[in-house]
Protein backbone atom coordinates (compact mmCIF):
# COMPACT_ATOMS: atom_id res chain seq x y z
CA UNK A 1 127.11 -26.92 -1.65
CA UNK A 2 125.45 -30.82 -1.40
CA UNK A 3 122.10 -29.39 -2.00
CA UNK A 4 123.18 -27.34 -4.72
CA UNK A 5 124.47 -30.06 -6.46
CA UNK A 6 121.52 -32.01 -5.68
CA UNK A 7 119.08 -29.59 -6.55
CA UNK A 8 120.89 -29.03 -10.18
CA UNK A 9 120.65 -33.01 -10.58
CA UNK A 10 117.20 -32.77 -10.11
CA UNK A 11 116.67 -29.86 -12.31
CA UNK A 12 118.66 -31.79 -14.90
CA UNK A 13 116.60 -35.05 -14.19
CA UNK A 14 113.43 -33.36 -15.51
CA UNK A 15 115.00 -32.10 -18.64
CA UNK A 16 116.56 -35.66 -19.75
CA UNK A 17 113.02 -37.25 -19.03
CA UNK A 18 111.30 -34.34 -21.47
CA UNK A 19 113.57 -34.81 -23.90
CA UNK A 20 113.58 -38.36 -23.31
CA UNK A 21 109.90 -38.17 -23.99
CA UNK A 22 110.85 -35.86 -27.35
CA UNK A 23 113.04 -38.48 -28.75
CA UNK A 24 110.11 -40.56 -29.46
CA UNK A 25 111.76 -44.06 -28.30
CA UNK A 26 114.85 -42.85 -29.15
CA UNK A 27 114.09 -42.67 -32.64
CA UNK A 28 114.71 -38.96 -32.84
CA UNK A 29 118.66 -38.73 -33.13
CA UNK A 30 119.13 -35.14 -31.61
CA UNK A 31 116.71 -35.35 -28.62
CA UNK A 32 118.24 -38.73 -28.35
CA UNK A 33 121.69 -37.19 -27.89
CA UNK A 34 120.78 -34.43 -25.73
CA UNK A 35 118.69 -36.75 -23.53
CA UNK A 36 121.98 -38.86 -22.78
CA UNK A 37 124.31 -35.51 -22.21
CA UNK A 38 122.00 -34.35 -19.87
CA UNK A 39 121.05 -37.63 -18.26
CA UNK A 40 125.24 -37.84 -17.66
CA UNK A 41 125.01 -34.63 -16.18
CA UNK A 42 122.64 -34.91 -13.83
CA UNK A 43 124.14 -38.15 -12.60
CA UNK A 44 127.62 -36.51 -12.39
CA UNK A 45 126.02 -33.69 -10.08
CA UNK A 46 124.22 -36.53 -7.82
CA UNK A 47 127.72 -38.07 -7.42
CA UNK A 48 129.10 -34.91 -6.36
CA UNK A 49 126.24 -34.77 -3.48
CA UNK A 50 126.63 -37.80 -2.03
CA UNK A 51 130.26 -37.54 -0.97
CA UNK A 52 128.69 -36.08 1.78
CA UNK A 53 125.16 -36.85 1.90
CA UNK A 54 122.88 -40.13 3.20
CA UNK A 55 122.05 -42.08 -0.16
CA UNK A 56 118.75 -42.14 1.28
CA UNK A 57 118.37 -38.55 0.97
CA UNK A 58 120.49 -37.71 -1.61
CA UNK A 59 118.46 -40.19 -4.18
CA UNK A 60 115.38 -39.36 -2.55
CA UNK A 61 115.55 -35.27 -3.08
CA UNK A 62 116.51 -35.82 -6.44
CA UNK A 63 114.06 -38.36 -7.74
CA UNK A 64 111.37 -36.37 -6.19
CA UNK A 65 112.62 -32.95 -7.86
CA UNK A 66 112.61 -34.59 -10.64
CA UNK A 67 109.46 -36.42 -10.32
CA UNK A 68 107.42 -33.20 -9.46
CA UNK A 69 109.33 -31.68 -12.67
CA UNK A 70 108.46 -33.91 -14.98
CA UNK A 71 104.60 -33.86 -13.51
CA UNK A 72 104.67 -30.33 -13.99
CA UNK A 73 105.98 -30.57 -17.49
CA UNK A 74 103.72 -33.16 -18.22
CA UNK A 75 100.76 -31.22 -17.34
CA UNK A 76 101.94 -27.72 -18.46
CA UNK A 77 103.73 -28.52 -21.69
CA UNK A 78 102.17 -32.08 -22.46
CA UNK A 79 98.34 -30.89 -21.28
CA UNK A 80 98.00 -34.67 -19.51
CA UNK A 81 95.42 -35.06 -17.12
CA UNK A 82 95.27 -33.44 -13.75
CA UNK A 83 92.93 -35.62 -11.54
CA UNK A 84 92.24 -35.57 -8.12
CA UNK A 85 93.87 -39.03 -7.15
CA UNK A 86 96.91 -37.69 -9.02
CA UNK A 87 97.40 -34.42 -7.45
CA UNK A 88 97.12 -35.78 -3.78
CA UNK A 89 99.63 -38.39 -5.23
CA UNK A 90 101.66 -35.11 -6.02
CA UNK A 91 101.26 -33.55 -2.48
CA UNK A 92 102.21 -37.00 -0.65
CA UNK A 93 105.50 -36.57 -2.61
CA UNK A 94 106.03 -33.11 -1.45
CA UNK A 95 105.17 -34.59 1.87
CA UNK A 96 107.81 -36.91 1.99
CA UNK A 97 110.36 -34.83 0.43
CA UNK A 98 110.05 -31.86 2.97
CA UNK A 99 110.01 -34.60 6.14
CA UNK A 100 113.29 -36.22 4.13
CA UNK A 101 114.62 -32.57 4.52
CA UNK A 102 114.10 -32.37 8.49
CA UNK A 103 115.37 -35.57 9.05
CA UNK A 104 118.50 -35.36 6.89
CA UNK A 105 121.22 -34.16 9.13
């Protein structure tokens, strides 16, 4: 259940920093709102994983999930730039995120 709740952080993660992005500075009252809801959220879930997990890897997995999110969204939804020195910036996360997975207990 730990990586559920870790994995919904992260999912959550990438939708406050969109909307966070949306609100403009937080000058845009209802993306401004939403971004702090789901921002609590996703912080409530982390909490929930690390009762049992290593902070380590319980901070790591879900800044990097939503890291790679909000690259994604960037480039899909935001059309920013997809260079070469950031996509192997990109893989070196995935990298580290799938050797924080075998060496998480």
């Amino acid at each position: 259940m730990d990586w559920i709740w870790r994995v919904m952080a992260g999912l959550l993660e990438i939708v406050w920093a969109y909307t966070m992005k949306l609100s403009d500075g937080f000058t845009r009252g209802g993306y401004t709102l939403l971004t702090l809801v789901v921002m609590a959220a996703s912080f409530g879930l982390l909490s929930m994983a690390m009762k049992s997990l290593p902070l380590g890897t319980a901070y790591a997995i879900w800044t990097g999930i939503g890291t790679l999110g909000s690259f994604a969204v960037g480039l899909c939804v935001l059309h920013e730039a997809a260079s070469p020195l950031r996509m192997l910036a990109v893989a070196l996360i995935v990298a580290g995120l799938v050797l924080m997975k075998f060496a998480s207990p």
